PDB file of C-alpha atoms and ligand atoms in Angstrom:
ATOM      1  CA  MET A 542     -60.834-163.937  -7.575  1.00 87.00           C
ATOM      2  CA  PRO A 543     -62.025-160.946  -5.475  1.00 95.00           C
ATOM      3  CA  VAL A 544     -61.932-161.093  -1.687  1.00 96.00           C
ATOM      4  CA  ILE A 545     -65.033-160.353   0.346  1.00 97.00           C
ATOM      5  CA  TYR A 546     -64.941-158.309   3.544  1.00 97.00           C
ATOM      6  CA  ILE A 547     -67.781-159.101   5.984  1.00 95.00           C
ATOM      7  CA  ASP A 548     -68.441-156.506   8.681  1.00 94.00           C
ATOM      8  CA  THR A 549     -69.014-157.147  12.395  1.00 90.00           C
ATOM      9  CA  ASN A 550     -72.688-156.142  12.302  1.00 86.00           C
ATOM     10  CA  VAL A 551     -73.380-158.714   9.569  1.00 87.00           C
ATOM     11  CA  PHE A 552     -71.984-161.522  11.726  1.00 85.00           C
ATOM     12  CA  LEU A 553     -73.747-160.262  14.862  1.00 83.00           C
ATOM     13  CA  ASP A 554     -77.142-160.003  13.196  1.00 78.00           C
ATOM     14  CA  PHE A 555     -76.997-163.693  12.451  1.00 71.00           C
ATOM     15  CA  TYR A 556     -77.201-164.339  16.202  1.00 70.00           C
ATOM     16  CA  GLN A 557     -80.756-163.002  15.974  1.00 65.00           C
ATOM     17  CA  ALA A 558     -81.678-164.854  12.819  1.00 61.00           C
ATOM     18  CA  SER A 559     -84.640-167.164  13.040  1.00 55.00           C
ATOM     19  CA  THR A 560     -82.975-169.519  10.614  1.00 57.00           C
ATOM     20  CA  ASP A 561     -80.065-171.818  11.200  1.00 64.00           C
ATOM     21  CA  ARG A 562     -77.176-169.539  12.096  1.00 69.00           C
ATOM     22  CA  LEU A 563     -74.681-172.344  11.963  1.00 76.00           C
ATOM     23  CA  ALA A 564     -75.600-173.227   8.406  1.00 79.00           C
ATOM     24  CA  VAL A 565     -74.776-169.648   7.434  1.00 82.00           C
ATOM     25  CA  PHE A 566     -71.453-169.669   9.251  1.00 83.00           C
ATOM     26  CA  GLU A 567     -70.546-173.039   7.786  1.00 85.00           C
ATOM     27  CA  ASP A 568     -71.326-171.764   4.338  1.00 88.00           C
ATOM     28  CA  ILE A 569     -69.061-168.746   4.913  1.00 91.00           C
ATOM     29  CA  LEU A 570     -66.437-171.061   6.399  1.00 90.00           C
ATOM     30  CA  GLY A 571     -66.482-173.092   3.186  1.00 91.00           C
ATOM     31  CA  ARG A 572     -65.443-169.913   1.326  1.00 92.00           C
ATOM     32  CA  SER A 573     -62.951-168.732   3.937  1.00 92.00           C
ATOM     33  CA  LYS A 574     -60.107-168.539   1.409  1.00 92.00           C
ATOM     34  CA  SER A 575     -61.793-165.570  -0.191  1.00 94.00           C
ATOM     35  CA  VAL A 576     -62.967-163.925   3.043  1.00 96.00           C
ATOM     36  CA  LEU A 577     -61.062-160.901   4.301  1.00 97.00           C
ATOM     37  CA  LEU A 578     -61.336-159.820   7.946  1.00 97.00           C
ATOM     38  CA  THR A 579     -59.728-157.039   9.943  1.00 96.00           C
ATOM     39  CA  GLN A 580     -58.452-157.270  13.505  1.00 95.00           C
ATOM     40  CA  GLN A 581     -60.968-154.578  14.485  1.00 94.00           C
ATOM     41  CA  THR A 582     -63.853-156.665  13.112  1.00 94.00           C
ATOM     42  CA  VAL A 583     -62.744-159.702  15.081  1.00 94.00           C
ATOM     43  CA  ASN A 584     -62.403-157.693  18.318  1.00 92.00           C
ATOM     44  CA  GLU A 585     -65.811-156.083  17.842  1.00 90.00           C
ATOM     45  CA  PHE A 586     -67.475-159.426  17.240  1.00 91.00           C
ATOM     46  CA  ARG A 587     -65.991-160.961  20.396  1.00 88.00           C
ATOM     47  CA  ARG A 588     -67.037-157.917  22.458  1.00 85.00           C
ATOM     48  CA  ASN A 589     -70.582-157.500  21.185  1.00 86.00           C
ATOM     49  CA  ARG A 590     -71.544-161.153  21.044  1.00 85.00           C
ATOM     50  CA  ILE A 591     -71.983-161.117  24.824  1.00 85.00           C
ATOM     51  CA  ALA A 592     -74.564-158.323  24.815  1.00 81.00           C
ATOM     52  CA  ARG A 593     -76.548-160.015  22.044  1.00 80.00           C
ATOM     53  CA  LEU A 594     -76.589-163.383  23.790  1.00 81.00           C
ATOM     54  CA  THR A 595     -77.399-162.017  27.230  1.00 82.00           C
ATOM     55  CA  THR A 596     -80.443-160.103  26.014  1.00 78.00           C
ATOM     56  CA  LEU A 597     -81.576-162.968  23.837  1.00 77.00           C
ATOM     57  CA  ALA A 598     -81.559-165.162  26.963  1.00 81.00           C
ATOM     58  CA  ASP A 599     -83.363-162.430  28.916  1.00 79.00           C
ATOM     59  CA  HIS A 600     -86.096-162.083  26.325  1.00 76.00           C
ATOM     60  CA  ILE A 601     -86.757-165.789  26.325  1.00 77.00           C
ATOM     61  CA  ARG A 602     -86.790-165.944  30.124  1.00 77.00           C
ATOM     62  CA  LYS A 603     -89.206-163.015  30.468  1.00 74.00           C
ATOM     63  CA  GLY A 604     -91.201-163.926  27.385  1.00 67.00           C
ATOM     64  CA  PRO A 605     -95.000-163.995  27.519  1.00 62.00           C
ATOM     65  CA  HIS A 606     -96.435-166.917  29.479  1.00 60.00           C
ATOM     66  CA  PRO A 607    -100.154-167.617  29.226  1.00 59.00           C
ATOM     67  CA  GLN A 608    -102.175-166.126  32.078  1.00 63.00           C
ATOM     68  CA  LEU A 609    -104.393-168.746  33.664  1.00 63.00           C
ATOM     69  CA  HIS A 610    -107.988-167.993  34.541  1.00 62.00           C
ATOM     70  CA  THR A 611    -108.289-168.775  38.184  1.00 68.00           C
ATOM     71  CA  THR A 612    -112.013-168.447  38.731  1.00 73.00           C
ATOM     72  CA  ALA A 613    -113.501-171.498  40.434  1.00 74.00           C
ATOM     73  CA  VAL A 614    -115.748-172.179  37.473  1.00 72.00           C
ATOM     74  CA  VAL A 615    -112.764-172.522  35.136  1.00 75.00           C
ATOM     75  CA  GLN A 616    -110.734-174.500  37.645  1.00 78.00           C
ATOM     76  CA  ALA A 617    -113.470-177.093  37.829  1.00 80.00           C
ATOM     77  CA  LEU A 618    -113.333-177.788  34.097  1.00 82.00           C
ATOM     78  CA  PRO A 619    -111.699-181.055  33.009  1.00 83.00           C
ATOM     79  CA  GLY A 620    -108.999-179.391  30.895  1.00 84.00           C
ATOM     80  CA  PHE A 621    -107.711-177.119  33.650  1.00 83.00           C
ATOM     81  CA  GLN A 622    -105.061-179.441  35.110  1.00 85.00           C
ATOM     82  CA  GLU A 623    -103.720-180.158  31.622  1.00 86.00           C
ATOM     83  CA  TRP A 624    -103.534-176.427  30.991  1.00 82.00           C
ATOM     84  CA  ILE A 625    -101.446-175.867  34.135  1.00 84.00           C
ATOM     85  CA  LYS A 626     -99.140-178.711  33.151  1.00 87.00           C
ATOM     86  CA  ALA A 627     -98.684-177.327  29.636  1.00 84.00           C
ATOM     87  CA  ARG A 628     -97.943-173.856  30.999  1.00 82.00           C
ATOM     88  CA  ASP A 629     -95.386-175.163  33.478  1.00 86.00           C
ATOM     89  CA  ALA A 630     -93.727-177.262  30.783  1.00 86.00           C
ATOM     90  CA  ALA A 631     -93.503-174.224  28.488  1.00 83.00           C
ATOM     91  CA  LYS A 632     -92.025-172.122  31.307  1.00 84.00           C
ATOM     92  CA  LYS A 633     -89.464-174.791  32.055  1.00 87.00           C
ATOM     93  CA  ALA A 634     -88.491-175.132  28.392  1.00 84.00           C
ATOM     94  CA  ALA A 635     -88.002-171.359  28.152  1.00 84.00           C
ATOM     95  CA  GLN A 636     -85.820-171.417  31.288  1.00 86.00           C
ATOM     96  CA  ASP A 637     -83.741-174.246  29.829  1.00 87.00           C
ATOM     97  CA  ILE A 638     -83.147-172.397  26.586  1.00 84.00           C
ATOM     98  CA  ALA A 639     -82.257-169.207  28.451  1.00 85.00           C
ATOM     99  CA  SER A 640     -79.776-171.085  30.669  1.00 87.00           C
ATOM    100  CA  GLU A 641     -78.225-172.704  27.623  1.00 86.00           C
ATOM    101  CA  LEU A 642     -77.702-169.298  25.992  1.00 83.00           C
ATOM    102  CA  ALA A 643     -76.335-167.872  29.234  1.00 83.00           C
ATOM    103  CA  SER A 644     -73.869-170.748  29.417  1.00 86.00           C
ATOM    104  CA  TRP A 645     -72.602-169.836  25.938  1.00 84.00           C
ATOM    105  CA  VAL A 646     -71.575-166.487  27.365  1.00 83.00           C
ATOM    106  CA  ALA A 647     -69.720-168.009  30.284  1.00 84.00           C
ATOM    107  CA  ASP A 648     -68.127-170.888  28.397  1.00 86.00           C
ATOM    108  CA  GLU A 649     -66.957-169.734  24.999  1.00 85.00           C
ATOM    109  CA  LYS A 650     -66.338-173.225  23.696  1.00 87.00           C
ATOM    110  CA  SER A 651     -70.007-174.103  24.086  1.00 86.00           C
ATOM    111  CA  ASP A 652     -71.132-171.284  21.764  1.00 86.00           C
ATOM    112  CA  PRO A 653     -71.276-172.964  18.343  1.00 82.00           C
ATOM    113  CA  VAL A 654     -71.480-169.629  16.529  1.00 82.00           C
ATOM    114  CA  LEU A 655     -68.356-168.314  18.222  1.00 87.00           C
ATOM    115  CA  VAL A 656     -66.532-171.594  17.568  1.00 89.00           C
ATOM    116  CA  ALA A 657     -67.391-171.313  13.871  1.00 87.00           C
ATOM    117  CA  PHE A 658     -66.379-167.640  13.858  1.00 90.00           C
ATOM    118  CA  GLU A 659     -62.994-168.401  15.456  1.00 93.00           C
ATOM    119  CA  GLN A 660     -62.435-171.094  12.838  1.00 93.00           C
ATOM    120  CA  LEU A 661     -63.152-168.514  10.184  1.00 93.00           C
ATOM    121  CA  VAL A 662     -60.649-166.110  11.763  1.00 95.00           C
ATOM    122  CA  LYS A 663     -57.989-168.825  11.514  1.00 95.00           C
ATOM    123  CA  SER A 664     -58.581-169.663   7.872  1.00 95.00           C
ATOM    124  CA  ALA A 665     -59.607-166.288   6.390  1.00 96.00           C
ATOM    125  CA  LYS A 666     -57.246-163.516   5.304  1.00 96.00           C
ATOM    126  CA  LEU A 667     -56.700-161.114   8.191  1.00 96.00           C
ATOM    127  CA  VAL A 668     -55.430-157.512   8.253  1.00 96.00           C
ATOM    128  CA  THR A 669     -53.982-156.634  11.652  1.00 94.00           C
ATOM    129  CA  PHE A 670     -53.361-153.042  12.677  1.00 91.00           C
ATOM    130  CA  ASP A 671     -50.216-151.335  13.877  1.00 94.00           C
ATOM    131  CA  ASP A 672     -49.476-147.851  15.206  1.00 96.00           C
ATOM    132  CA  PRO A 673     -49.152-146.116  11.812  1.00 96.00           C
ATOM    133  CA  LEU A 674     -52.514-147.540  10.762  1.00 96.00           C
ATOM    134  CA  ILE A 675     -54.152-146.330  13.990  1.00 95.00           C
ATOM    135  CA  GLU A 676     -52.589-142.918  13.360  1.00 96.00           C
ATOM    136  CA  ARG A 677     -54.084-142.786   9.850  1.00 96.00           C
ATOM    137  CA  ALA A 678     -57.488-143.769  11.271  1.00 95.00           C
ATOM    138  CA  ARG A 679     -57.225-140.925  13.831  1.00 94.00           C
ATOM    139  CA  ARG A 680     -56.349-138.427  11.151  1.00 95.00           C
ATOM    140  CA  ARG A 681     -59.302-139.610   9.054  1.00 95.00           C
ATOM    141  CA  LYS A 682     -61.571-139.015  12.038  1.00 93.00           C
ATOM    142  CA  LEU A 683     -60.194-135.530  12.613  1.00 92.00           C
ATOM    143  CA  LEU A 684     -60.659-134.607   8.964  1.00 93.00           C
ATOM    144  CA  GLY A 685     -64.173-136.050   8.953  1.00 91.00           C
ATOM    145  CA  GLN A 686     -63.309-138.141   5.916  1.00 92.00           C
ATOM    146  CA  PRO A 687     -65.739-141.034   5.460  1.00 92.00           C
ATOM    147  CA  PRO A 688     -66.320-143.542   6.776  1.00 93.00           C
ATOM    148  CA  THR A 689     -66.613-141.854  10.166  1.00 87.00           C
ATOM    149  CA  SER A 690     -67.870-143.508  13.342  1.00 80.00           C
ATOM    150  CA  PRO A 691     -70.924-141.663  14.690  1.00 73.00           C
ATOM    151  CA  ASP A 692     -69.503-141.592  18.182  1.00 74.00           C
ATOM    152  CA  LYS A 693     -67.226-138.685  19.149  1.00 73.00           C
ATOM    153  CA  HIS A 694     -64.387-140.777  20.472  1.00 76.00           C
ATOM    154  CA  THR A 695     -64.303-144.107  18.640  1.00 83.00           C
ATOM    155  CA  ILE A 696     -62.492-144.774  15.385  1.00 90.00           C
ATOM    156  CA  GLY A 697     -63.822-148.256  14.573  1.00 91.00           C
ATOM    157  CA  ASP A 698     -65.100-147.407  11.089  1.00 93.00           C
ATOM    158  CA  GLU A 699     -61.897-145.550  10.312  1.00 95.00           C
ATOM    159  CA  LEU A 700     -59.724-148.453  11.516  1.00 95.00           C
ATOM    160  CA  ILE A 701     -61.600-150.952   9.388  1.00 96.00           C
ATOM    161  CA  TRP A 702     -61.432-148.801   6.272  1.00 97.00           C
ATOM    162  CA  GLU A 703     -57.717-148.043   6.724  1.00 97.00           C
ATOM    163  CA  SER A 704     -57.147-151.779   7.169  1.00 97.00           C
ATOM    164  CA  LEU A 705     -58.981-152.546   3.929  1.00 97.00           C
ATOM    165  CA  LEU A 706     -56.926-149.909   2.094  1.00 97.00           C
ATOM    166  CA  THR A 707     -53.793-151.948   2.817  1.00 96.00           C
ATOM    167  CA  TRP A 708     -55.197-154.910   0.867  1.00 95.00           C
ATOM    168  CA  THR A 709     -53.557-154.443  -2.493  1.00 93.00           C
ATOM    169  CA  SER A 710     -53.567-158.014  -3.821  1.00 93.00           C
ATOM    170  CA  ASP A 711     -57.189-158.509  -4.900  1.00 95.00           C
ATOM    171  CA  ASP A 712     -60.327-156.731  -5.998  1.00 97.00           C
ATOM    172  CA  LEU A 713     -62.680-156.246  -3.059  1.00 98.00           C
ATOM    173  CA  VAL A 714     -66.346-156.696  -2.134  1.00 98.00           C
ATOM    174  CA  VAL A 715     -67.567-155.074   1.113  1.00 97.00           C
ATOM    175  CA  VAL A 716     -70.623-156.344   2.988  1.00 95.00           C
ATOM    176  CA  THR A 717     -71.739-154.104   5.844  1.00 93.00           C
ATOM    177  CA  ARG A 718     -74.928-152.804   7.450  1.00 87.00           C
ATOM    178  CA  ASP A 719     -73.112-149.661   8.518  1.00 88.00           C
ATOM    179  CA  LYS A 720     -74.487-146.436   7.030  1.00 88.00           C
ATOM    180  CA  SER A 721     -71.168-144.607   7.186  1.00 90.00           C
ATOM    181  CA  PHE A 722     -69.982-147.067   4.535  1.00 94.00           C
ATOM    182  CA  LEU A 723     -73.201-147.546   2.574  1.00 93.00           C
ATOM    183  CA  ASP A 724     -73.922-143.818   2.242  1.00 93.00           C
ATOM    184  CA  ASN A 725     -70.445-143.116   0.875  1.00 95.00           C
ATOM    185  CA  ARG A 726     -70.178-145.795  -1.795  1.00 95.00           C
ATOM    186  CA  ALA A 727     -68.848-143.548  -4.554  1.00 96.00           C
ATOM    187  CA  ILE A 728     -66.205-141.825  -2.407  1.00 96.00           C
ATOM    188  CA  LEU A 729     -64.987-145.113  -0.948  1.00 97.00           C
ATOM    189  CA  LYS A 730     -64.823-146.814  -4.338  1.00 97.00           C
ATOM    190  CA  GLY A 731     -62.742-143.972  -5.696  1.00 97.00           C
ATOM    191  CA  GLU A 732     -60.387-143.941  -2.741  1.00 97.00           C
ATOM    192  CA  TYR A 733     -59.938-147.712  -2.740  1.00 97.00           C
ATOM    193  CA  GLU A 734     -59.069-147.772  -6.397  1.00 97.00           C
ATOM    194  CA  ALA A 735     -56.624-144.862  -6.087  1.00 97.00           C
ATOM    195  CA  ALA A 736     -54.918-146.351  -3.026  1.00 96.00           C
ATOM    196  CA  THR A 737     -54.651-149.994  -4.073  1.00 97.00           C
ATOM    197  CA  GLY A 738     -54.843-150.051  -7.860  1.00 97.00           C
ATOM    198  CA  LYS A 739     -57.609-152.651  -7.448  1.00 97.00           C
ATOM    199  CA  ARG A 740     -61.359-152.385  -7.832  1.00 97.00           C
ATOM    200  CA  LEU A 741     -63.964-152.092  -5.124  1.00 97.00           C
ATOM    201  CA  ILE A 742     -66.499-154.170  -7.028  1.00 97.00           C
ATOM    202  CA  GLU A 743     -69.449-153.879  -4.692  1.00 96.00           C
ATOM    203  CA  LEU A 744     -70.369-152.285  -1.366  1.00 97.00           C
ATOM    204  CA  THR A 745     -73.655-153.756  -0.136  1.00 95.00           C
ATOM    205  CA  ASP A 746     -75.634-154.573   3.003  1.00 91.00           C
ATOM    206  CA  SER A 747     -76.542-158.015   1.686  1.00 91.00           C
ATOM    207  CA  LEU A 748     -74.227-160.966   2.196  1.00 91.00           C
ATOM    208  CA  ALA A 749     -75.926-162.874  -0.610  1.00 91.00           C
ATOM    209  CA  ALA A 750     -75.511-159.931  -3.011  1.00 94.00           C
ATOM    210  CA  GLY A 751     -71.895-159.500  -1.949  1.00 95.00           C
ATOM    211  CA  LEU A 752     -71.094-163.154  -2.548  1.00 94.00           C
ATOM    212  CA  LYS A 753     -72.828-162.999  -5.908  1.00 94.00           C
ATOM    213  CA  ALA A 754     -70.774-159.950  -6.913  1.00 94.00           C
ATOM    214  CA  ALA A 755     -67.667-161.892  -5.910  1.00 93.00           C
ATOM    215  CA  GLY A 756     -68.737-164.685  -8.236  1.00 91.00           C
ATOM    216  CA  GLN A 757     -69.868-167.017  -5.461  1.00 89.00           C
ATOM    217  CA  GLU A 758     -73.610-167.395  -5.414  1.00 88.00           C
ATOM    218  CA  ALA A 759     -74.969-168.737  -2.076  1.00 87.00           C
ATOM    219  CA  LYS A 760     -78.587-169.896  -2.068  1.00 87.00           C
ATOM    220  CA  LYS A 761     -78.610-170.936   1.603  1.00 84.00           C
ATOM    221  CA  ILE A 762     -77.402-167.533   2.733  1.00 85.00           C
ATOM    222  CA  GLU A 763     -79.882-165.775   0.462  1.00 86.00           C
ATOM    223  CA  GLU A 764     -82.730-167.659   2.144  1.00 83.00           C
ATOM    224  CA  ALA A 765     -81.420-167.000   5.661  1.00 78.00           C
ATOM    225  CA  GLU A 766     -80.937-163.328   4.924  1.00 79.00           C
ATOM    226  CA  LYS A 767     -84.592-162.858   3.988  1.00 77.00           C
ATOM    227  CA  LYS A 768     -85.530-163.777   7.551  1.00 71.00           C
ATOM    228  CA  LEU A 769     -83.039-161.476   9.252  1.00 67.00           C
ATOM    229  CA  PRO A 770     -84.391-158.847  11.634  1.00 60.00           C
ATOM    230  CA  LYS A 771     -83.597-155.185  11.180  1.00 61.00           C
ATOM    231  CA  SER A 772     -80.076-154.504  12.332  1.00 61.00           C
ATOM    232  CA  PHE A 773     -79.686-153.154  15.871  1.00 59.00           C
ATOM    233  CA  ASP A 774     -77.313-150.616  14.426  1.00 61.00           C
ATOM    234  CA  ASP A 775     -80.161-149.073  12.444  1.00 65.00           C
ATOM    235  CA  GLU A 776     -82.066-148.119  15.559  1.00 71.00           C
ATOM    236  CA  PRO A 777     -81.448-144.631  16.928  1.00 78.00           C
ATOM    237  CA  PHE A 778     -79.693-144.655  20.280  1.00 82.00           C
ATOM    238  CA  PRO A 779     -81.149-142.337  22.942  1.00 87.00           C
ATOM    239  CA  THR A 780     -78.711-139.748  24.246  1.00 82.00           C
ATOM    240  CA  ASP A 781     -80.739-137.965  26.936  1.00 87.00           C
ATOM    241  CA  GLY A 782     -81.661-140.861  29.215  1.00 88.00           C
ATOM    242  CA  LYS A 783     -85.237-140.973  27.898  1.00 92.00           C
ATOM    243  CA  CYS A 784     -86.901-143.786  25.964  1.00 91.00           C
ATOM    244  CA  LEU A 785     -87.457-142.843  22.317  1.00 90.00           C
ATOM    245  CA  ARG A 786     -90.710-144.816  22.240  1.00 89.00           C
ATOM    246  CA  CYS A 787     -92.442-143.747  25.458  1.00 91.00           C
ATOM    247  CA  ALA A 788     -90.128-141.123  27.051  1.00 91.00           C
ATOM    248  CA  GLY A 789     -89.750-143.371  30.099  1.00 92.00           C
ATOM    249  CA  GLU A 790     -86.630-143.249  32.285  1.00 93.00           C
ATOM    250  CA  LEU A 791     -83.750-145.350  30.937  1.00 91.00           C
ATOM    251  CA  GLU A 792     -81.484-147.383  33.165  1.00 88.00           C
ATOM    252  CA  GLU A 793     -78.182-148.964  32.379  1.00 83.00           C
ATOM    253  CA  THR A 794     -77.675-152.680  32.736  1.00 77.00           C
ATOM    254  CA  ALA A 795     -74.546-154.703  32.216  1.00 71.00           C
ATOM    255  CA  TYR A 796     -73.068-158.111  32.086  1.00 65.00           C
ATOM    256  CA  GLU A 797     -69.680-158.839  33.580  1.00 64.00           C
ATOM    257  CA  GLY A 798     -68.041-162.203  32.978  1.00 57.00           C
ATOM    258  CA  SER A 799     -65.419-163.951  35.043  1.00 56.00           C
ATOM    259  CA  ASP A 800     -62.608-163.408  32.559  1.00 55.00           C
ATOM    260  CA  GLY A 801     -63.075-159.705  31.952  1.00 55.00           C
ATOM    261  CA  ASP A 802     -65.864-160.028  29.403  1.00 56.00           C
ATOM    262  CA  GLU A 803     -68.348-157.263  29.707  1.00 63.00           C
ATOM    263  CA  ALA A 804     -71.226-155.630  27.928  1.00 67.00           C
ATOM    264  CA  TRP A 805     -73.749-152.915  28.704  1.00 73.00           C
ATOM    265  CA  TRP A 806     -76.976-151.548  27.298  1.00 78.00           C
ATOM    266  CA  LEU A 807     -79.977-149.425  28.300  1.00 84.00           C
ATOM    267  CA  PHE A 808     -83.485-150.536  29.110  1.00 85.00           C
ATOM    268  CA  CYS A 809     -86.655-148.497  29.551  1.00 89.00           C
ATOM    269  CA  THR A 810     -88.124-148.737  33.051  1.00 88.00           C
ATOM    270  CA  LYS A 811     -91.572-147.993  31.628  1.00 88.00           C
ATOM    271  CA  CYS A 812     -91.973-150.067  28.455  1.00 85.00           C
ATOM    272  CA  GLY A 813     -89.031-152.437  28.805  1.00 81.00           C
ATOM    273  CA  HIS A 814     -87.550-151.646  25.391  1.00 82.00           C
ATOM    274  CA  GLU A 815     -83.793-152.205  25.185  1.00 80.00           C
ATOM    275  CA  TYR A 816     -81.243-150.014  23.437  1.00 82.00           C
ATOM    276  CA  PHE A 817     -77.842-151.305  22.441  1.00 77.00           C
ATOM    277  CA  PRO A 818     -74.855-149.088  21.932  1.00 72.00           C
ATOM    278  CA  ARG A 819     -73.842-149.228  18.304  1.00 69.00           C
ATOM    279  CA  THR A 820     -71.430-151.952  17.325  1.00 65.00           C
ATOM    280  CA  ARG A 821     -68.804-149.246  17.089  1.00 62.00           C
TER     281      ARG A 821
HETATM  282 ZN1   ZN B1007     -90.104-146.929  26.842  1.00 88.43          ZN
END
């Protein structure tokens, strides 16, 4: 049976899903014997989860609250007190949800998605990297051989691909939302097959399609995937300190946890739009 590699951005996007994230993770967990992960993927997930959760909490906290009409005429109407109560209750509920999400960041054990992910790490197949593998990833970067990380200095894509090339025991399916992989399907297939003697059966951005190609249809995941937002990694990242939507000034904001966790991203001081650094 082929193994299926699931990329960091696929896991992270499920934090934003409007459907039941846990159901998706549990479904993947049920197939963990055929899931292949790399050490780089695991590290990236742990790092980026914080930024996703912190902004999710922020959005809920600052979300739109109904503006109350405060003219005397309106205030005198019978429904007005009820309206105030409903607004305050909605505000409080939003605060509660935001605090709950924020507590997931601080206390890892309370984040059910992370708990499920760590379980997956324990039971899935895992490729760790060593110095020779890092060296090969560096060389790949220098030669500009795909997949190449868009950033000048990082070699995340290269590390993941070099890790996958060491998997010589099974045919492989790759699920990623990363363009450096998706745009180079043919090259990567050829290289995988030459290096491992196995087939790269499918390289897709859809988890449901990947599972199907691996002979493991997953209806629940197919449904959840339809409701996924566009990946953050698809959005261009501004490089000149100006908002790409309104040209407003961008400022950096960051989260720093007690045990060395940290995350940063940019927000527009004019329109409030947030930009996340790419997953890698
Ligand atoms: Zn803006």
